[in-house]
GROMACS .gro file of C-alpha atoms in nm:
model
  490
    1UNK     CA    1   8.644  17.948  14.362
    2UNK     CA    2   8.966  17.927  14.555
    3UNK     CA    3   9.018  18.001  14.924
    4UNK     CA    4   9.232  17.959  15.234
    5UNK     CA    5   9.281  17.595  15.334
    6UNK     CA    6   9.517  17.649  15.631
    7UNK     CA    7   9.631  17.950  15.834
    8UNK     CA    8   9.883  17.964  16.120
    9UNK     CA    9  10.078  18.227  16.308
   10UNK     CA   10  10.410  18.248  16.491
   11UNK     CA   11  10.468  18.485  16.780
   12UNK     CA   12  10.801  18.511  16.966
   13UNK     CA   13  10.757  18.404  17.327
   14UNK     CA   14  10.913  18.709  17.490
   15UNK     CA   15  10.657  18.975  17.588
   16UNK     CA   16  10.823  19.307  17.661
   17UNK     CA   17  10.601  19.497  17.904
   18UNK     CA   18  10.510  19.850  17.795
   19UNK     CA   19  10.525  19.971  18.153
   20UNK     CA   20  10.890  19.864  18.156
   21UNK     CA   21  10.955  20.045  17.828
   22UNK     CA   22  10.796  20.361  17.962
   23UNK     CA   23  10.999  20.341  18.282
   24UNK     CA   24  11.324  20.300  18.088
   25UNK     CA   25  11.264  20.597  17.857
   26UNK     CA   26  11.010  20.799  18.056
   27UNK     CA   27  11.259  21.062  18.166
   28UNK     CA   28  11.306  21.152  17.799
   29UNK     CA   29  10.981  21.052  17.629
   30UNK     CA   30  10.696  21.036  17.882
   31UNK     CA   31  10.411  20.811  17.769
   32UNK     CA   32  10.061  20.789  17.911
   33UNK     CA   33   9.970  20.450  17.756
   34UNK     CA   34  10.161  20.170  17.930
   35UNK     CA   35   9.914  19.881  17.925
   36UNK     CA   36   9.991  19.539  17.785
   37UNK     CA   37  10.299  19.406  17.611
   38UNK     CA   38  10.456  19.370  17.270
   39UNK     CA   39  10.630  19.063  17.134
   40UNK     CA   40  11.009  19.069  17.125
   41UNK     CA   41  11.191  18.833  16.891
   42UNK     CA   42  11.477  18.643  17.055
   43UNK     CA   43  11.829  18.729  16.940
   44UNK     CA   44  11.837  18.437  16.692
   45UNK     CA   45  11.496  18.509  16.540
   46UNK     CA   46  11.439  18.729  16.237
   47UNK     CA   47  11.171  18.763  15.966
   48UNK     CA   48  11.307  18.459  15.780
   49UNK     CA   49  11.300  18.228  16.083
   50UNK     CA   50  10.956  18.354  16.188
   51UNK     CA   51  10.827  18.298  15.835
   52UNK     CA   52  10.960  17.942  15.839
   53UNK     CA   53  10.802  17.878  16.181
   54UNK     CA   54  10.461  18.004  16.067
   55UNK     CA   55  10.479  17.810  15.740
   56UNK     CA   56  10.574  17.486  15.917
   57UNK     CA   57  10.274  17.529  16.146
   58UNK     CA   58  10.053  17.602  15.845
   59UNK     CA   59  10.166  17.291  15.655
   60UNK     CA   60  10.131  17.078  15.970
   61UNK     CA   61   9.777  17.208  16.013
   62UNK     CA   62   9.697  17.111  15.654
   63UNK     CA   63   9.838  16.761  15.708
   64UNK     CA   64   9.629  16.716  16.024
   65UNK     CA   65   9.324  16.821  15.820
   66UNK     CA   66   9.381  16.528  15.587
   67UNK     CA   67   9.596  16.700  15.324
   68UNK     CA   68   9.921  16.496  15.342
   69UNK     CA   69  10.031  16.617  14.999
   70UNK     CA   70  10.004  16.989  15.086
   71UNK     CA   71  10.381  17.042  15.087
   72UNK     CA   72  10.435  16.881  14.746
   73UNK     CA   73  10.129  17.052  14.593
   74UNK     CA   74  10.262  17.407  14.645
   75UNK     CA   75  10.360  17.578  14.320
   76UNK     CA   76  10.413  17.936  14.438
   77UNK     CA   77  10.579  18.070  14.754
   78UNK     CA   78  10.567  18.438  14.851
   79UNK     CA   79  10.760  18.589  15.140
   80UNK     CA   80  10.629  18.930  15.248
   81UNK     CA   81  10.809  19.169  15.482
   82UNK     CA   82  10.885  19.538  15.529
   83UNK     CA   83  11.198  19.450  15.727
   84UNK     CA   84  11.406  19.235  15.491
   85UNK     CA   85  11.711  19.058  15.625
   86UNK     CA   86  11.895  19.084  15.292
   87UNK     CA   87  11.872  19.324  14.999
   88UNK     CA   88  12.033  19.034  14.817
   89UNK     CA   89  11.994  18.734  14.804
   90UNK     CA   90  11.626  18.647  14.769
   91UNK     CA   91  11.492  18.552  15.110
   92UNK     CA   92  11.212  18.334  14.975
   93UNK     CA   93  11.478  18.094  14.847
   94UNK     CA   94  11.597  18.034  15.206
   95UNK     CA   95  11.239  17.987  15.328
   96UNK     CA   96  11.181  17.747  15.038
   97UNK     CA   97  11.487  17.539  15.131
   98UNK     CA   98  11.400  17.525  15.501
   99UNK     CA   99  11.047  17.404  15.417
  100UNK     CA  100  11.172  17.143  15.167
  101UNK     CA  101  10.925  17.259  14.903
  102UNK     CA  102  10.940  17.120  14.547
  103UNK     CA  103  11.216  17.263  14.329
  104UNK     CA  104  10.953  17.367  14.073
  105UNK     CA  105  10.796  17.608  14.325
  106UNK     CA  106  10.811  17.971  14.210
  107UNK     CA  107  10.949  18.178  14.499
  108UNK     CA  108  10.940  18.555  14.534
  109UNK     CA  109  10.988  18.834  14.788
  110UNK     CA  110  10.747  19.126  14.824
  111UNK     CA  111  10.763  19.431  15.051
  112UNK     CA  112  10.762  19.809  15.061
  113UNK     CA  113  10.433  19.849  15.247
  114UNK     CA  114  10.275  19.695  15.554
  115UNK     CA  115   9.992  19.562  15.341
  116UNK     CA  116  10.239  19.356  15.132
  117UNK     CA  117  10.121  19.040  15.310
  118UNK     CA  118   9.757  19.105  15.226
  119UNK     CA  119   9.852  19.209  14.872
  120UNK     CA  120  10.030  18.876  14.830
  121UNK     CA  121   9.724  18.693  14.961
  122UNK     CA  122   9.504  18.886  14.716
  123UNK     CA  123   9.727  18.779  14.428
  124UNK     CA  124   9.726  18.416  14.543
  125UNK     CA  125   9.346  18.410  14.578
  126UNK     CA  126   9.306  18.549  14.227
  127UNK     CA  127   9.539  18.279  14.090
  128UNK     CA  128   9.451  17.924  13.995
  129UNK     CA  129   9.756  17.748  14.140
  130UNK     CA  130   9.826  17.615  14.491
  131UNK     CA  131  10.026  17.877  14.680
  132UNK     CA  132  10.189  17.927  15.016
  133UNK     CA  133  10.208  18.280  15.152
  134UNK     CA  134  10.421  18.368  15.450
  135UNK     CA  135  10.468  18.714  15.602
  136UNK     CA  136  10.684  18.828  15.891
  137UNK     CA  137  10.807  19.158  16.030
  138UNK     CA  138  11.044  19.292  16.296
  139UNK     CA  139  10.987  19.668  16.271
  140UNK     CA  140  11.268  19.888  16.402
  141UNK     CA  141  11.156  20.215  16.555
  142UNK     CA  142  11.319  20.509  16.729
  143UNK     CA  143  11.386  20.426  17.096
  144UNK     CA  144  11.134  20.589  17.327
  145UNK     CA  145  10.881  20.662  17.054
  146UNK     CA  146  10.519  20.559  17.039
  147UNK     CA  147  10.584  20.334  16.739
  148UNK     CA  148  10.837  20.130  16.936
  149UNK     CA  149  10.562  20.043  17.184
  150UNK     CA  150  10.293  19.975  16.927
  151UNK     CA  151  10.474  19.769  16.663
  152UNK     CA  152  10.602  19.421  16.737
  153UNK     CA  153  10.746  19.100  16.591
  154UNK     CA  154  10.560  18.806  16.442
  155UNK     CA  155  10.481  18.593  16.140
  156UNK     CA  156  10.191  18.425  15.964
  157UNK     CA  157  10.139  18.176  15.683
  158UNK     CA  158   9.841  18.086  15.466
  159UNK     CA  159   9.792  17.794  15.229
  160UNK     CA  160   9.575  17.887  14.934
  161UNK     CA  161   9.394  17.625  14.723
  162UNK     CA  162   9.350  17.621  14.352
  163UNK     CA  163   9.448  17.268  14.264
  164UNK     CA  164   9.468  16.905  14.360
  165UNK     CA  165   9.623  16.837  14.699
  166UNK     CA  166   9.513  17.151  14.882
  167UNK     CA  167   9.204  17.011  15.050
  168UNK     CA  168   8.881  17.185  15.152
  169UNK     CA  169   8.872  17.557  15.212
  170UNK     CA  170   8.832  17.703  15.559
  171UNK     CA  171   8.743  18.036  15.399
  172UNK     CA  172   8.617  18.071  15.042
  173UNK     CA  173   8.722  18.380  14.850
  174UNK     CA  174   8.424  18.587  14.736
  175UNK     CA  175   8.600  18.891  14.590
  176UNK     CA  176   8.856  19.159  14.662
  177UNK     CA  177   9.007  19.489  14.555
  178UNK     CA  178   9.344  19.661  14.584
  179UNK     CA  179   9.378  20.035  14.529
  180UNK     CA  180   9.714  20.209  14.487
  181UNK     CA  181   9.796  20.565  14.589
  182UNK     CA  182  10.116  20.765  14.655
  183UNK     CA  183  10.009  20.822  15.015
  184UNK     CA  184  10.326  20.806  15.224
  185UNK     CA  185  10.264  20.780  15.597
  186UNK     CA  186  10.589  20.603  15.687
  187UNK     CA  187  10.922  20.599  15.505
  188UNK     CA  188  11.276  20.470  15.535
  189UNK     CA  189  11.570  20.506  15.297
  190UNK     CA  190  11.765  20.188  15.203
  191UNK     CA  191  12.066  20.296  15.408
  192UNK     CA  192  11.862  20.385  15.719
  193UNK     CA  193  11.753  20.137  15.984
  194UNK     CA  194  11.484  20.353  16.148
  195UNK     CA  195  11.167  20.474  15.972
  196UNK     CA  196  10.993  20.809  16.007
  197UNK     CA  197  10.618  20.826  16.071
  198UNK     CA  198  10.394  21.115  15.965
  199UNK     CA  199  10.129  21.292  16.172
  200UNK     CA  200   9.857  21.054  16.296
  201UNK     CA  201   9.553  21.274  16.241
  202UNK     CA  202   9.638  21.329  15.875
  203UNK     CA  203   9.700  20.957  15.823
  204UNK     CA  204   9.366  20.875  15.986
  205UNK     CA  205   9.150  21.135  15.815
  206UNK     CA  206   9.306  21.156  15.468
  207UNK     CA  207   9.440  20.803  15.449
  208UNK     CA  208   9.238  20.540  15.632
  209UNK     CA  209   8.900  20.716  15.616
  210UNK     CA  210   8.935  20.796  15.246
  211UNK     CA  211   9.110  20.501  15.081
  212UNK     CA  212   8.999  20.202  15.289
  213UNK     CA  213   8.620  20.259  15.252
  214UNK     CA  214   8.667  20.290  14.875
  215UNK     CA  215   8.856  19.958  14.862
  216UNK     CA  216   8.583  19.800  15.076
  217UNK     CA  217   8.309  19.925  14.844
  218UNK     CA  218   8.485  19.785  14.538
  219UNK     CA  219   8.550  19.449  14.708
  220UNK     CA  220   8.183  19.422  14.812
  221UNK     CA  221   8.081  19.502  14.456
  222UNK     CA  222   8.297  19.220  14.319
  223UNK     CA  223   8.157  18.985  14.582
  224UNK     CA  224   7.804  19.100  14.494
  225UNK     CA  225   7.730  19.163  14.860
  226UNK     CA  226   7.598  19.457  15.059
  227UNK     CA  227   7.782  19.602  15.356
  228UNK     CA  228   7.530  19.459  15.601
  229UNK     CA  229   7.613  19.107  15.475
  230UNK     CA  230   7.952  19.121  15.652
  231UNK     CA  231   7.974  18.958  15.995
  232UNK     CA  232   8.337  19.032  16.088
  233UNK     CA  233   8.566  19.322  16.001
  234UNK     CA  234   8.946  19.315  16.032
  235UNK     CA  235   9.161  19.625  15.990
  236UNK     CA  236   9.501  19.652  16.160
  237UNK     CA  237   9.581  20.008  16.264
  238UNK     CA  238   9.794  20.142  16.549
  239UNK     CA  239   9.596  20.468  16.556
  240UNK     CA  240   9.333  20.434  16.831
  241UNK     CA  241   8.974  20.437  16.705
  242UNK     CA  242   9.064  20.435  16.333
  243UNK     CA  243   8.931  20.085  16.260
  244UNK     CA  244   8.593  20.164  16.420
  245UNK     CA  245   8.569  20.491  16.226
  246UNK     CA  246   8.644  20.311  15.898
  247UNK     CA  247   8.376  20.049  15.970
  248UNK     CA  248   8.120  20.324  16.025
  249UNK     CA  249   8.227  20.509  15.710
  250UNK     CA  250   8.202  20.188  15.505
  251UNK     CA  251   7.854  20.106  15.638
  252UNK     CA  252   7.962  19.785  15.813
  253UNK     CA  253   7.696  19.828  16.081
  254UNK     CA  254   7.649  19.455  16.148
  255UNK     CA  255   8.013  19.357  16.141
  256UNK     CA  256   8.193  19.260  16.461
  257UNK     CA  257   8.519  19.452  16.489
  258UNK     CA  258   8.808  19.206  16.527
  259UNK     CA  259   9.035  19.227  16.828
  260UNK     CA  260   9.339  19.441  16.737
  261UNK     CA  261   9.556  19.234  16.976
  262UNK     CA  262   9.741  19.551  17.073
  263UNK     CA  263   9.755  19.459  17.442
  264UNK     CA  264   9.844  19.094  17.383
  265UNK     CA  265  10.118  19.124  17.122
  266UNK     CA  266  10.118  19.459  16.940
  267UNK     CA  267  10.096  19.520  16.565
  268UNK     CA  268  10.311  19.271  16.369
  269UNK     CA  269  10.328  19.483  16.053
  270UNK     CA  270  10.305  19.290  15.726
  271UNK     CA  271  10.173  18.986  15.913
  272UNK     CA  272   9.913  19.154  16.129
  273UNK     CA  273   9.602  19.147  15.912
  274UNK     CA  274   9.630  18.767  15.891
  275UNK     CA  275   9.733  18.732  16.255
  276UNK     CA  276   9.407  18.908  16.344
  277UNK     CA  277   9.221  18.687  16.095
  278UNK     CA  278   9.361  18.370  16.255
  279UNK     CA  279   9.232  18.483  16.594
  280UNK     CA  280   8.892  18.584  16.452
  281UNK     CA  281   8.850  18.247  16.275
  282UNK     CA  282   8.838  18.075  16.613
  283UNK     CA  283   8.501  18.243  16.676
  284UNK     CA  284   8.355  18.214  16.326
  285UNK     CA  285   8.072  17.985  16.223
  286UNK     CA  286   7.994  17.832  15.882
  287UNK     CA  287   7.837  18.080  15.645
  288UNK     CA  288   7.971  18.390  15.821
  289UNK     CA  289   8.154  18.643  15.609
  290UNK     CA  290   8.466  18.834  15.704
  291UNK     CA  291   8.612  19.142  15.536
  292UNK     CA  292   8.989  19.180  15.582
  293UNK     CA  293   9.142  19.517  15.491
  294UNK     CA  294   9.477  19.687  15.526
  295UNK     CA  295   9.618  20.031  15.448
  296UNK     CA  296   9.953  20.135  15.304
  297UNK     CA  297  10.018  20.328  14.980
  298UNK     CA  298   9.659  20.251  14.900
  299UNK     CA  299   9.431  19.986  15.046
  300UNK     CA  300   9.338  19.621  15.000
  301UNK     CA  301   9.006  19.463  15.099
  302UNK     CA  302   8.918  19.092  15.069
  303UNK     CA  303   8.580  18.925  15.131
  304UNK     CA  304   8.594  18.565  15.260
  305UNK     CA  305   8.317  18.327  15.364
  306UNK     CA  306   8.353  18.051  15.625
  307UNK     CA  307   8.278  17.694  15.516
  308UNK     CA  308   8.173  17.397  15.726
  309UNK     CA  309   8.544  17.318  15.775
  310UNK     CA  310   8.581  17.626  15.998
  311UNK     CA  311   8.434  17.425  16.288
  312UNK     CA  312   8.758  17.227  16.307
  313UNK     CA  313   8.988  17.529  16.305
  314UNK     CA  314   9.220  17.507  16.608
  315UNK     CA  315   9.243  17.779  16.873
  316UNK     CA  316   9.618  17.796  16.809
  317UNK     CA  317   9.629  18.176  16.779
  318UNK     CA  318   9.484  18.211  17.128
  319UNK     CA  319   9.738  17.957  17.253
  320UNK     CA  320  10.023  18.151  17.095
  321UNK     CA  321   9.899  18.476  17.246
  322UNK     CA  322   9.880  18.316  17.589
  323UNK     CA  323  10.217  18.140  17.567
  324UNK     CA  324  10.425  18.445  17.648
  325UNK     CA  325  10.725  18.485  17.877
  326UNK     CA  326  10.720  18.819  18.060
  327UNK     CA  327  11.024  19.036  17.984
  328UNK     CA  328  11.097  19.344  18.194
  329UNK     CA  329  11.446  19.430  18.066
  330UNK     CA  330  11.402  19.700  17.803
  331UNK     CA  331  11.772  19.689  17.706
  332UNK     CA  332  11.722  19.350  17.538
  333UNK     CA  333  11.530  19.526  17.260
  334UNK     CA  334  11.808  19.761  17.139
  335UNK     CA  335  12.081  19.501  17.197
  336UNK     CA  336  11.901  19.220  17.014
  337UNK     CA  337  11.836  19.464  16.726
  338UNK     CA  338  12.193  19.588  16.702
  339UNK     CA  339  12.097  19.946  16.792
  340UNK     CA  340  12.325  19.962  17.094
  341UNK     CA  341  12.696  19.870  17.129
  342UNK     CA  342  12.783  19.641  17.418
  343UNK     CA  343  13.090  19.471  17.560
  344UNK     CA  344  13.121  19.124  17.405
  345UNK     CA  345  13.440  19.009  17.570
  346UNK     CA  346  13.730  18.838  17.396
  347UNK     CA  347  13.523  18.538  17.290
  348UNK     CA  348  13.275  18.761  17.111
  349UNK     CA  349  13.528  18.914  16.874
  350UNK     CA  350  13.531  18.679  16.580
  351UNK     CA  351  13.418  18.702  16.218
  352UNK     CA  352  13.167  18.466  16.061
  353UNK     CA  353  13.313  18.322  15.743
  354UNK     CA  354  13.089  18.112  15.524
  355UNK     CA  355  13.206  17.919  15.219
  356UNK     CA  356  12.907  17.981  14.995
  357UNK     CA  357  13.002  17.693  14.767
  358UNK     CA  358  12.998  17.452  15.063
  359UNK     CA  359  12.675  17.604  15.193
  360UNK     CA  360  12.503  17.545  14.857
  361UNK     CA  361  12.631  17.189  14.819
  362UNK     CA  362  12.504  17.106  15.168
  363UNK     CA  363  12.192  17.323  15.162
  364UNK     CA  364  11.952  17.029  15.193
  365UNK     CA  365  12.121  16.923  15.518
  366UNK     CA  366  12.185  17.272  15.660
  367UNK     CA  367  11.860  17.448  15.567
  368UNK     CA  368  11.621  17.157  15.522
  369UNK     CA  369  11.771  16.954  15.810
  370UNK     CA  370  11.774  16.636  15.602
  371UNK     CA  371  11.986  16.344  15.721
  372UNK     CA  372  12.017  15.996  15.578
  373UNK     CA  373  11.864  15.661  15.661
  374UNK     CA  374  11.997  15.318  15.573
  375UNK     CA  375  11.741  15.093  15.401
  376UNK     CA  376  11.936  14.795  15.540
  377UNK     CA  377  11.955  14.884  15.909
  378UNK     CA  378  11.709  15.170  15.954
  379UNK     CA  379  11.994  15.371  16.109
  380UNK     CA  380  11.949  15.750  16.084
  381UNK     CA  381  12.258  15.968  16.048
  382UNK     CA  382  12.336  16.337  16.046
  383UNK     CA  383  12.511  16.481  15.861
  384UNK     CA  384  12.396  16.257  15.577
  385UNK     CA  385  12.651  16.002  15.459
  386UNK     CA  386  12.698  15.767  15.168
  387UNK     CA  387  12.792  15.493  15.414
  388UNK     CA  388  12.559  15.348  15.676
  389UNK     CA  389  12.733  15.292  16.007
  390UNK     CA  390  12.602  15.037  16.256
  391UNK     CA  391  12.729  14.784  16.508
  392UNK     CA  392  12.724  14.525  16.230
  393UNK     CA  393  12.968  14.729  16.022
  394UNK     CA  394  12.948  14.951  15.717
  395UNK     CA  395  12.687  14.928  15.443
  396UNK     CA  396  12.780  15.093  15.116
  397UNK     CA  397  12.434  15.090  14.960
  398UNK     CA  398  12.281  15.426  14.874
  399UNK     CA  399  12.114  15.585  15.172
  400UNK     CA  400  11.769  15.742  15.163
  401UNK     CA  401  11.706  16.109  15.252
  402UNK     CA  402  11.553  16.142  15.598
  403UNK     CA  403  11.398  16.480  15.699
  404UNK     CA  404  11.460  16.541  16.069
  405UNK     CA  405  11.299  16.879  16.136
  406UNK     CA  406  10.962  16.733  16.235
  407UNK     CA  407  11.092  16.433  16.433
  408UNK     CA  408  11.202  16.601  16.753
  409UNK     CA  409  11.438  16.430  16.993
  410UNK     CA  410  11.555  16.378  17.350
  411UNK     CA  411  11.827  16.563  17.541
  412UNK     CA  412  12.123  16.334  17.617
  413UNK     CA  413  12.355  16.598  17.767
  414UNK     CA  414  12.301  16.965  17.850
  415UNK     CA  415  12.541  17.252  17.919
  416UNK     CA  416  12.469  17.613  18.016
  417UNK     CA  417  12.800  17.787  17.939
  418UNK     CA  418  12.859  18.138  18.074
  419UNK     CA  419  13.214  18.158  17.937
  420UNK     CA  420  13.128  18.107  17.570
  421UNK     CA  421  12.996  18.411  17.381
  422UNK     CA  422  12.620  18.453  17.353
  423UNK     CA  423  12.389  18.744  17.281
  424UNK     CA  424  12.169  18.613  17.560
  425UNK     CA  425  12.385  18.421  17.811
  426UNK     CA  426  12.424  18.145  17.899
  427UNK     CA  427  12.518  17.969  17.577
  428UNK     CA  428  12.312  17.649  17.597
  429UNK     CA  429  12.387  17.335  17.399
  430UNK     CA  430  12.406  16.958  17.426
  431UNK     CA  431  12.372  16.622  17.256
  432UNK     CA  432  12.030  16.535  17.116
  433UNK     CA  433  11.917  16.180  17.043
  434UNK     CA  434  11.697  16.167  16.733
  435UNK     CA  435  11.462  15.875  16.661
  436UNK     CA  436  11.640  15.622  16.441
  437UNK     CA  437  11.973  15.639  16.618
  438UNK     CA  438  12.120  15.975  16.517
  439UNK     CA  439  12.292  16.181  16.787
  440UNK     CA  440  12.375  16.544  16.719
  441UNK     CA  441  12.536  16.831  16.912
  442UNK     CA  442  12.288  17.120  16.891
  443UNK     CA  443  12.235  17.467  17.032
  444UNK     CA  444  11.937  17.517  17.264
  445UNK     CA  445  11.736  17.837  17.226
  446UNK     CA  446  11.440  18.036  17.362
  447UNK     CA  447  11.418  18.219  17.697
  448UNK     CA  448  11.403  17.899  17.905
  449UNK     CA  449  11.682  17.711  17.723
  450UNK     CA  450  11.895  17.668  18.035
  451UNK     CA  451  11.618  17.464  18.197
  452UNK     CA  452  11.663  17.178  17.951
  453UNK     CA  453  11.818  16.870  18.109
  454UNK     CA  454  11.890  16.507  18.009
  455UNK     CA  455  11.574  16.316  17.929
  456UNK     CA  456  11.371  16.620  17.823
  457UNK     CA  457  11.183  16.601  17.494
  458UNK     CA  458  11.267  16.871  17.240
  459UNK     CA  459  11.145  16.990  16.903
  460UNK     CA  460  11.349  17.165  16.636
  461UNK     CA  461  11.324  17.527  16.516
  462UNK     CA  462  11.493  17.713  16.231
  463UNK     CA  463  11.705  17.996  16.372
  464UNK     CA  464  12.007  18.219  16.313
  465UNK     CA  465  12.330  18.031  16.383
  466UNK     CA  466  12.585  18.313  16.342
  467UNK     CA  467  12.588  18.684  16.252
  468UNK     CA  468  12.872  18.865  16.076
  469UNK     CA  469  12.822  19.228  16.173
  470UNK     CA  470  13.094  19.347  15.933
  471UNK     CA  471  12.914  19.227  15.620
  472UNK     CA  472  12.558  19.168  15.745
  473UNK     CA  473  12.576  18.801  15.648
  474UNK     CA  474  12.405  18.546  15.868
  475UNK     CA  475  12.404  18.169  15.875
  476UNK     CA  476  12.097  17.962  15.960
  477UNK     CA  477  12.060  17.616  16.112
  478UNK     CA  478  11.823  17.423  16.337
  479UNK     CA  479  11.818  17.442  16.717
  480UNK     CA  480  11.640  17.260  16.997
  481UNK     CA  481  11.364  17.400  17.219
  482UNK     CA  482  11.159  17.231  17.489
  483UNK     CA  483  10.881  17.023  17.334
  484UNK     CA  484  10.648  17.157  17.604
  485UNK     CA  485  10.690  17.513  17.469
  486UNK     CA  486  10.399  17.601  17.242
  487UNK     CA  487  10.495  17.588  16.870
  488UNK     CA  488  10.317  17.924  16.851
  489UNK     CA  489  10.027  17.812  16.635
  490UNK     CA  490  10.070  17.459  16.510
   0.00000   0.00000   0.00000
């Protein structure tokens, strides 16, 4: 049987405090619950960049576990989100390019329900081919509402076996079920940015407590297990007490209820079932069984069993949860999301024009961050060139592709510019020395970008380069962050 061979999460580092949110909107929408924080994606993060970050961490985890061919073994890539960046083009194609997956990989987008990530995992586990699933969400919600406090930003990625090159399973798939129903608890029209949620009590009683136990019963039947054979139960739900009520209704009397992570990061939508699973796996022992379920226009329930390999699973989810930067400025949320107009100054009034033909011809360099390396001198160059340049002269022999995204580098020069336009001033950039001799001018990003100085080690992250707010188009490239900052679940 197939199973999960690697699992990693990505959480933005900003943690917007709920007490701050309540104070900002309390005069209009008083809220009693102000504990904890929710993640807040930085201005240059979106579901695509978070999906890439989680998938890179997942593939790196597989390589550390002795599966060096994991990247080339993948034959199917699924990107799941309820908050797509584009209606067109396909977002999975951009994720595929950034990850440098084989051209023969089948890529697809899925969405429409918050259980789309778990649905995609169900499909991958039922398949016989190596697959990479990545899910990410940045839910937009009405300012001042309860949903704005509860939902948050984040991503997750899972590598599913099924063929040569995927390595041993961490969790073996025992059986699962997905039920579909026209139960609409949250909706948003294509031309609307903000969703509408229905009444919580009805969603809890008629939705969760009816559909999820039925999906659990069917999944247990396929796994040929009784309810008391389950050791851990995972069910993301922003309605307080709903997960415990479902466990009781489904007869999961022995199962330990997984931490909802509502105080640490909030509910990350399409990613959250697997974000909770990644955290729960840190405490699992070989032979223990976990039931992962999620609700949304029906319900999905999957039964997984931990193997001996679970003992080596890293506590990266806990590290990502702990690696937060406290944010107390509520206005960053609506401004980063484009919900609030703001004065950009003269330097902020420019269109983003992208020659799509040039972008395609250079996609390996721009999205995959692939430079070139001379077989004669070992010199690394970016952008890639047909000619190798060195102190000894020019070498016209064909250069070899050289992926740079995982190499990291060292800051040579650093500037924090408060005159240049930025959605989160100052605009930080500088020259980066890359192993092999390449030197590249790059943007710095993340909340502590202005602290970078010459000599600091950096790693590279896939982020938004420019936004064209007239057309909705956005360009992506790689940026530098401090190497000491947690990679959010490597």
